[in-house]
Amino acid sequence: MSKRIKIKDIFSAPVNQAYTIMGWVRTFRNNQFISVNDGSCLANIQVVINSDQIGEDVIKRITSGAGISIQGTLIESQGKGQTVEIVADRVEILGDCDAETYPIQLKNRPSLEYLREIAHLRFRTNAFSAIFRVRHALAFAIHKFFNDRGFFYIHSPIITASDAEGAGEMFQVTTLDLNNPPRNEDGSINYKEDFFEKHTNLTVSGQLEAELAALALSEVYTFGPTFRAENSNTTRHLAEFWMIEPEVAFNDLDDNMDLAEDMLKYLIQYALDHCAEDLAFLEQRLLDEEKQKPQADRSEMTLIEKLKFCLEHPFERLTYTEAIDILKNSTPNKKGKFQYPIKAWGADLQSEHERYLVEKHFKKPVILTNYPKEIKAFYMRMDEDGKTVRAMDVLFPGIGEIIGGSQREERLDKLMQRMEEMHIPKDEMSWFLDTRKYGSVPHAGFGLGFERLVLFVTGMTNIRDVIPFPRFPGSAEF
RNA sequence: GCCCCUUUAGCUCAGUUGGUUAGAGCGACGGACUGUUAAUCCGCAGGUCUCAGGUUCAAGUCCUGAAAGGGGCGCCA
């Protein structure tokens, strides 16, 4: 028996030779043509069988979804629609698939909502196999981008005792018996008896740990799961998501923006170069979906046009103060169309304002910088005016905030002052403050929400469709 | 957490002002078919109209509540 060849490779393999392919039946037509997919690429290989040669009992078992092994000869296709096909000598059913109960009937174009409920099987569809191949390519490209630039991949902890990062509600980690936890004399729970002998949570960010590494290795990044127990019910939030957090010593805010823009463009280019077939499919899927919508709600660009547009234009960089001016004088603000009208400097920007800037005013990715200190985290570097901090948010069309970052406050006295103002317990953060005490240098970094990047590149609209097994309030299936 | 929408066959959806026995396409199943491409053709089965109350002579249709799903907002990545 010949060695198995992946379907991805068979289209360029020499013809008139014997091959073995394995995969799953997509369709079976005319008792003669099997479309087989093994997930290595979007395309199916057409297998031609001769019913005289393949027994009736086997033919009966060639159903949609069945696992199958085919041995045969690759030939130039005798029909239209494909360049090559396999004439089968041997067909073996590896795993039967009962068509009566199999929940995926591809010809019905099942809805994304339905497939979300059967996430364990949705990999079997073209859309989800394409999404997860693109997701893989982007994950790989992230490591390649940083490795090629001399960054070191730091594994920040998943379980953390640090409760002071301020990035959101946390999931507690404990081995204590919830029905009968050990108590202190005052009735509070005695975490001294917990596994770590202290109160611990799942991490909401690897940033602080990345800063520790950056202040020795200079250029580092993290790429790991992150957990937020916020009760967020949107198409852009997950309780468990993956985040990329580069942190670079000696970088200022401009360097940080350059790194963010270079990285995003590199990743988009990588996807265009390596996932052309999948992206073309996802583009068509999006076009089909938008046909249902009224003309006004449809995108002006196709998916691939949109991705290329991002590469070709510099991201618009402006300060929060400049953005407020634009918004204050904008037509929707004057006509009272904003749900939250922009009245004065200092207001937090709502997603309607971000959308206006990105989708209406500039019509391209925007980097907003120098926000008021009151609406940003304690670790961001204070500007000279004492009012704003060196923060930056990268806003993408359709996604909103895809990156949030800043130049960090490296001056010990200023950092301590901010922690006091924002009621961050200093005693728990001594390890973090040590970096400012001993050889502190300017540095900057940011966090990229990986799923938000995948959303943008694949053109999907719900973040629950770009992670294999999404976790969100009320749902931890599979 | 707040607001809005949806729920009818395995899937995607029709179902008029409340009025006989609730429909279609696809899928499944049975059959035909040796060049199909979401194959085609013929045939057939498939329903507690999400659930619990209520209004009414009469409810898939109206009202109340619940559940599940979707969307928007907030929190952020």
XYZ file of C-alpha atoms (C1' of nucleotides) in Angstrom:
555
model
C 0.000 0.000 0.000
C 1.355 3.412 -0.977
C 2.059 5.970 1.711
C -0.683 8.446 2.524
C -0.443 11.788 0.739
C -2.230 14.892 1.952
C -4.869 16.286 -0.372
C -3.070 19.652 -0.295
C -0.053 17.966 -1.918
C -1.831 15.757 -4.395
C -2.803 18.568 -6.753
C 0.855 19.077 -7.628
C 1.901 15.415 -7.436
C 2.987 13.525 -10.591
C 0.061 11.859 -12.369
C -0.284 8.219 -13.411
C 1.114 7.053 -10.098
C -0.451 5.219 -7.188
C -1.416 7.172 -4.060
C -3.326 6.653 -0.853
C -5.492 9.426 0.499
C -7.520 9.506 3.690
C -10.183 11.928 4.736
C -13.893 12.486 5.118
C -16.577 12.230 2.463
C -18.081 15.581 1.576
C -20.440 14.449 -1.192
C -21.042 11.276 -3.176
C -22.605 11.780 -6.609
C -23.963 9.445 -9.182
C -22.762 6.385 -7.246
C -19.453 7.225 -8.866
C -17.828 10.448 -7.648
C -16.656 10.959 -4.080
C -15.475 14.390 -2.954
C -12.971 13.823 -0.173
C -11.562 16.447 2.178
C -8.815 15.904 4.759
C -8.619 19.451 6.108
C -5.120 20.051 4.737
C -6.639 22.581 2.371
C -10.012 23.905 1.319
C -10.207 21.885 -1.883
C -11.619 18.375 -2.118
C -10.114 15.675 -4.284
C -12.525 13.876 -6.581
C -12.324 10.117 -6.358
C -13.863 8.077 -9.173
C -15.035 4.591 -8.326
C -16.115 1.739 -10.534
C -19.143 0.066 -9.046
C -18.226 -3.256 -10.624
C -14.975 -3.190 -8.723
C -16.128 -1.692 -5.415
C -18.677 -3.852 -3.663
C -22.284 -2.784 -3.163
C -21.819 -3.118 0.600
C -18.980 -0.567 0.594
C -20.804 1.848 -1.732
C -23.740 1.911 0.708
C -21.396 3.081 3.428
C -20.001 6.051 1.452
C -22.088 8.684 3.213
C -21.458 12.349 3.925
C -19.076 12.618 6.847
C -17.747 9.037 6.690
C -14.039 8.524 7.317
C -12.502 6.914 4.280
C -9.225 5.609 2.874
C -8.725 5.454 -0.886
C -5.980 3.755 -2.798
C -5.791 4.550 -6.494
C -4.105 6.219 -9.424
C -3.916 9.979 -9.893
C -4.930 10.926 -13.418
C -5.715 14.058 -15.324
C -9.420 14.577 -14.840
C -11.713 13.191 -17.517
C -14.359 15.739 -16.599
C -14.569 19.487 -16.124
C -14.336 21.169 -12.743
C -11.017 19.775 -11.562
C -7.558 19.236 -13.001
C -6.817 15.850 -11.482
C -8.756 13.030 -9.882
C -8.096 9.639 -8.373
C -9.355 6.450 -9.951
C -9.887 4.175 -6.979
C -8.553 0.647 -6.801
C -9.492 0.163 -3.184
C -11.998 1.938 -0.951
C -11.964 1.328 2.765
C -14.464 2.835 5.174
C -12.479 3.824 8.273
C -15.479 5.166 10.155
C -19.129 4.994 9.205
C -21.259 8.109 9.464
C -24.973 7.630 9.956
C -26.491 10.128 7.557
C -29.804 10.001 9.368
C -28.390 11.483 12.560
C -25.275 13.334 11.323
C -26.039 16.936 12.265
C -24.078 18.565 9.452
C -25.725 18.581 6.072
C -23.408 20.758 4.024
C -25.846 21.236 1.191
C -28.182 23.050 3.578
C -25.622 25.772 4.270
C -26.198 25.499 8.015
C -26.183 28.834 9.853
C -23.241 29.951 11.991
C -25.558 30.026 15.008
C -26.549 26.401 14.478
C -22.927 25.345 13.956
C -21.915 27.180 17.129
C -24.141 24.774 19.024
C -22.277 21.829 17.501
C -18.805 23.346 17.753
C -17.290 19.859 18.099
C -18.332 19.097 14.515
C -18.118 22.492 12.871
C -14.481 21.867 11.912
C -15.989 19.663 9.203
C -17.348 22.648 7.301
C -15.450 24.678 4.723
C -15.936 27.919 6.618
C -14.608 26.696 9.944
C -11.751 24.679 8.513
C -10.728 27.825 6.607
C -11.035 29.988 9.729
C -8.911 27.654 11.811
C -6.251 27.310 9.123
C -6.044 31.114 8.982
C -5.955 31.240 12.780
C -3.032 28.832 12.776
C -1.190 30.806 10.107
C -1.588 34.021 12.096
C -0.376 32.379 15.305
C 2.666 31.042 13.502
C 3.292 34.415 11.843
C 3.274 36.139 15.230
C 6.119 33.954 16.432
C 7.935 34.422 13.139
C 7.547 38.203 13.233
C 9.002 38.495 16.698
C 11.651 35.825 16.277
C 12.920 37.462 13.085
C 13.300 40.709 15.037
C 15.199 39.190 17.945
C 12.354 39.149 20.453
C 12.231 36.410 23.087
C 9.019 34.515 23.787
C 8.295 34.749 27.508
C 5.827 32.393 29.144
C 3.981 34.517 31.636
C 2.085 32.620 34.340
C -1.519 31.539 33.903
C -2.142 31.469 37.645
C -1.291 34.674 39.404
C -1.519 36.076 42.896
C -1.389 39.588 41.549
C -4.804 41.122 41.935
C -3.810 44.637 41.023
C -3.542 44.694 37.280
C -6.872 46.385 36.977
C -7.667 44.829 33.629
C -10.923 43.300 34.724
C -12.790 40.847 36.915
C -10.833 37.687 37.649
C -11.588 33.974 37.910
C -10.498 32.646 41.266
C -8.275 29.554 41.431
C -8.620 27.470 44.568
C -8.536 23.923 45.849
C -10.450 24.841 48.988
C -13.753 23.115 49.677
C -16.310 25.730 48.714
C -18.869 24.150 51.004
C -16.627 24.286 54.011
C -13.662 26.626 53.579
C -11.214 27.212 56.420
C -11.961 30.462 58.233
C -9.955 33.071 60.075
C -11.134 34.255 63.483
C -12.932 37.193 61.868
C -14.864 34.828 59.603
C -12.960 35.607 56.416
C -11.610 32.729 54.370
C -8.134 31.588 55.388
C -6.214 31.386 52.140
C -3.117 30.298 54.045
C -4.651 26.849 53.770
C -5.238 27.109 50.029
C -2.943 25.367 47.538
C -0.693 28.383 47.001
C -1.151 29.593 50.589
C -2.657 32.771 49.206
C -5.543 34.016 47.123
C -4.937 33.267 43.433
C -6.642 33.955 40.105
C -6.323 33.221 36.416
C -4.291 35.912 34.708
C -5.961 38.872 33.029
C -2.728 40.008 31.382
C 0.908 38.987 31.153
C 2.024 42.563 30.841
C 3.551 43.119 34.258
C 5.575 39.924 33.991
C 6.586 40.850 30.435
C 7.873 44.160 31.784
C 10.085 42.288 34.255
C 11.591 40.287 31.394
C 11.917 43.284 29.053
C 13.990 45.111 31.648
C 16.686 42.479 31.184
C 16.153 40.853 27.786
C 15.184 44.146 26.111
C 12.731 42.738 23.556
C 10.186 40.170 24.639
C 6.643 39.096 23.929
C 4.044 36.852 25.474
C 1.392 34.887 23.620
C -0.949 32.983 25.855
C -4.455 32.526 27.153
C -6.010 35.289 29.204
C -9.128 35.184 31.350
C -11.658 37.830 32.205
C -14.706 37.179 34.338
C -16.534 40.258 33.087
C -20.172 39.671 32.258
C -19.583 40.773 28.666
C -22.167 39.782 26.096
C -20.933 41.087 22.772
C -19.556 39.832 19.472
C -16.085 41.103 20.477
C -15.530 39.639 23.956
C -14.613 36.242 25.326
C -14.022 35.064 28.891
C -11.009 33.077 27.649
C -8.998 34.611 24.845
C -5.438 34.699 23.581
C -3.351 37.791 23.858
C -0.021 38.866 22.392
C 1.897 41.312 24.543
C 5.220 42.638 23.278
C 7.258 44.719 25.713
C 10.359 46.566 24.586
C 12.989 48.331 26.651
C 14.177 51.746 25.420
C 11.052 52.209 23.238
C 8.930 55.319 23.519
C 5.338 55.787 22.391
C 6.278 56.428 18.759
C 8.418 53.282 18.636
C 5.499 51.438 20.182
C 3.100 52.651 17.486
C 5.604 51.739 14.778
C 5.924 48.245 16.212
C 2.143 47.807 16.419
C 1.576 49.015 12.872
C 4.469 46.970 11.447
C 3.232 43.880 13.238
C -0.395 44.186 12.117
C 0.655 44.808 8.523
C 3.090 41.900 8.624
C 0.379 39.581 9.928
C -2.164 40.679 7.339
C 0.414 40.309 4.572
C 1.343 36.866 5.879
C -2.274 35.756 5.725
C -2.664 37.108 2.183
C 0.506 35.292 1.110
C -0.179 31.977 2.825
C -3.965 31.649 3.035
C -5.051 32.916 -0.383
C -7.441 30.034 -1.050
C -9.084 30.203 2.375
C -9.383 33.990 2.273
C -10.947 33.878 -1.178
C -13.490 31.404 0.174
C -14.202 33.543 3.253
C -14.540 36.603 1.020
C -17.176 34.835 -1.043
C -18.934 33.640 2.104
C -19.122 37.237 3.287
C -20.439 38.432 -0.077
C -23.159 35.764 -0.002
C -24.086 36.752 3.529
C -24.221 40.455 2.688
C -26.590 39.785 -0.200
C -29.254 39.309 2.480
C -28.637 42.795 3.849
C -29.911 46.121 2.504
C -27.493 47.913 0.194
C -26.650 50.581 2.787
C -25.414 47.996 5.304
C -23.075 46.230 2.915
C -19.315 46.705 2.998
C -17.774 49.069 0.506
C -14.853 46.711 -0.015
C -14.562 42.962 -0.310
C -12.565 41.146 2.364
C -9.331 40.967 0.392
C -9.666 44.551 -0.809
C -10.112 45.603 2.807
C -7.004 43.701 3.918
C -4.927 45.166 1.098
C -6.232 48.641 1.818
C -4.921 48.289 5.377
C -1.479 47.423 4.075
C -1.289 50.250 1.598
C -2.181 53.152 3.871
C -0.444 54.402 6.988
C -2.632 54.179 10.083
C -3.980 57.584 11.061
C -2.259 58.735 14.249
C -3.835 61.426 16.369
C -4.139 62.418 19.985
C -7.208 61.999 22.121
C -7.456 65.802 22.219
C -7.483 66.019 18.415
C -10.072 63.242 18.266
C -12.331 65.079 20.692
C -12.157 68.176 18.463
C -13.110 66.170 15.390
C -15.944 64.466 17.254
C -17.231 67.668 18.803
C -17.542 69.262 15.366
C -18.823 66.138 13.637
C -22.208 66.081 11.970
C -23.692 63.313 14.161
C -22.607 65.159 17.302
C -24.143 68.440 16.122
C -27.324 66.726 15.007
C -27.593 64.846 18.286
C -27.166 61.461 16.617
C -24.700 60.157 19.203
C -26.219 58.315 22.096
C -23.450 59.840 24.206
C -22.899 63.385 22.878
C -19.359 64.721 23.082
C -19.501 67.709 25.358
C -16.074 68.282 26.803
C -12.505 67.132 26.944
C -12.090 64.258 29.359
C -15.042 62.175 28.248
C -14.329 58.509 27.627
C -14.828 57.573 23.995
C -17.707 55.161 23.373
C -17.689 52.644 20.591
C -19.989 54.852 18.498
C -17.281 57.553 18.595
C -14.512 55.127 17.710
C -16.592 53.792 14.858
C -17.234 57.279 13.559
C -13.516 58.107 13.515
C -12.483 54.820 11.896
C -15.361 54.044 9.572
C -16.681 57.487 8.625
C -14.061 60.165 9.179
C -10.701 58.550 8.336
C -11.969 55.313 6.735
C -8.863 53.415 7.821
C -7.192 52.116 10.981
C -6.615 54.815 13.571
C -4.169 55.041 16.466
C -5.415 57.266 19.264
C -2.829 58.486 21.749
C -2.340 60.595 24.876
C -5.606 59.924 26.685
C -6.558 61.685 29.910
C -4.896 59.927 32.829
C -8.252 59.462 34.563
C -9.499 56.955 32.011
C -6.311 54.885 31.693
C -4.296 52.438 33.798
C -1.858 53.374 36.542
C 1.274 52.134 34.778
C 1.083 54.469 31.771
C 3.733 57.189 31.526
C 2.578 60.649 32.528
C 2.897 63.328 29.893
C 4.625 66.626 30.650
C 1.283 68.422 30.968
C 0.349 66.236 33.937
C -3.078 65.644 32.361
C -2.547 62.965 29.757
C -0.650 59.691 29.603
C 1.286 58.035 26.795
C -1.403 55.536 25.923
C -2.268 54.273 22.479
C -5.291 52.382 21.199
C -5.301 50.925 17.708
C -8.843 50.995 16.319
C -9.869 48.828 13.392
C -12.970 49.068 11.220
C -15.682 46.689 12.343
C -13.669 45.564 15.368
C -12.975 48.647 17.435
C -10.040 48.379 19.787
C -7.709 45.657 18.537
C -4.643 46.873 20.458
C -4.258 48.758 23.692
C -0.833 49.822 24.837
C 1.377 52.514 26.259
C 4.782 53.744 27.112
C 5.184 52.652 30.733
C 5.920 54.906 33.648
C 9.545 54.124 34.429
C 10.041 56.825 37.101
C 9.566 55.317 40.553
C 8.225 58.435 42.244
C 5.689 59.173 39.513
C 4.571 55.534 39.435
C 4.114 55.426 43.212
C 2.129 58.630 43.053
C -0.219 57.187 40.405
C -0.667 53.967 42.385
C -1.641 55.965 45.404
C -4.131 58.046 43.429
C -5.703 54.944 41.982
C -5.630 52.917 45.211
C -3.315 50.185 43.926
C -1.886 48.281 46.909
C 1.858 48.910 46.768
C 2.879 46.169 49.179
C 1.609 43.434 46.824
C 3.477 45.022 43.925
C 6.962 45.314 45.388
C 8.325 42.917 42.752
C 6.995 45.216 40.038
C 8.345 48.350 41.714
C 11.780 46.747 42.036
C 12.244 47.143 38.268
C 11.875 50.906 38.766
C 14.170 50.848 41.746
C 17.014 48.961 40.122
C 18.150 50.204 36.706
C 14.786 51.420 35.437
C 14.737 52.433 31.770
C 12.050 53.764 29.441
C 10.014 50.984 27.871
C 6.748 50.428 26.069
C 4.436 47.640 25.032
C 0.915 46.694 24.064
C -1.662 43.934 24.051
C -3.149 42.542 20.869
C -6.355 40.545 21.162
C -5.607 37.540 18.995
C -9.238 36.650 18.271
C -9.956 40.232 17.247
C -7.151 39.967 14.717
C -8.566 36.671 13.436
C -12.002 38.292 13.221
C -10.631 41.078 11.064
C -8.594 38.864 8.756
C -11.317 36.264 8.216
C -14.105 38.830 7.887
C -16.162 36.996 10.486
C -18.407 39.090 12.683
C -18.760 37.097 15.917
C -15.663 36.384 18.008
C -17.215 33.071 19.105
C -16.675 31.811 15.572
C -12.912 32.356 15.436
C -11.877 30.349 18.518
C -12.518 26.595 18.465
C -14.316 26.354 21.789
C -15.512 29.773 22.930
C -16.016 30.560 26.598
C -18.431 33.317 27.507
C -20.956 33.983 30.288
C -23.126 30.933 30.739
C -21.195 28.802 28.305
C -18.243 26.455 28.669
C -19.348 23.609 26.410
C -16.958 21.002 25.034
C -25.514 44.132 34.029
C -29.141 47.060 30.640
C -32.146 47.357 26.010
C -34.219 45.107 21.508
C -35.392 40.914 18.278
C -36.223 35.693 17.272
C -38.127 30.593 18.422
C -43.012 26.420 13.141
C -40.145 19.278 10.112
C -33.079 17.125 10.774
C -31.478 22.327 8.361
C -33.163 27.175 6.162
C -37.700 29.446 6.131
C -43.305 30.714 4.466
C -47.835 30.685 7.234
C -52.837 36.808 5.405
C -57.513 40.245 9.810
C -57.451 34.663 15.231
C -61.278 30.334 11.545
C -61.463 23.282 8.401
C -56.714 18.325 8.034
C -49.907 23.625 9.332
C -46.691 24.323 3.924
C -42.028 24.825 0.702
C -36.870 24.049 -0.516
C -32.906 21.256 1.017
C -31.501 16.935 3.855
C -32.842 11.794 5.244
C -35.028 7.300 3.446
C -36.504 3.899 -1.155
C -35.582 3.613 -6.396
C -33.215 5.039 -11.440
C -28.582 6.722 -13.331
C -20.900 5.053 -15.597
C -18.635 11.922 -16.257
C -21.156 14.147 -11.841
C -19.640 19.350 -9.681
C -24.738 22.242 -3.986
C -25.522 16.261 -9.807
C -30.272 15.110 -11.876
C -35.034 12.433 -12.110
C -39.133 9.525 -9.651
C -41.241 8.177 -4.972
C -41.873 8.379 0.394
C -41.776 9.451 5.562
C -41.173 13.369 8.761
C -44.694 18.414 13.364
C -46.435 18.310 21.455
C -45.856 25.202 15.992
C -39.716 26.135 22.509
C -42.218 25.598 27.439
C -46.059 27.160 31.259
C -50.255 29.944 32.027
C -54.189 33.285 30.126
C -58.001 35.714 26.654
C -61.586 33.503 23.088
C -66.935 29.643 20.476
C -61.992 29.059 18.187
C -54.746 30.445 19.153
C -48.882 28.706 15.163
C -51.300 33.740 15.048
C -53.345 37.948 20.716
C -51.595 38.706 26.226
C -48.258 37.374 30.605
C -44.107 34.704 32.344
C -39.924 31.354 31.643
C -36.080 29.082 28.710
C -32.848 29.005 24.553
C -30.597 31.686 20.499
C -29.248 36.337 18.098
C -28.125 41.706 17.955
C -26.917 46.546 20.320
C -24.733 49.067 24.732
C -21.384 49.066 28.956
C -16.526 46.699 30.714
C -11.995 45.779 27.300
C -8.237 42.956 23.926
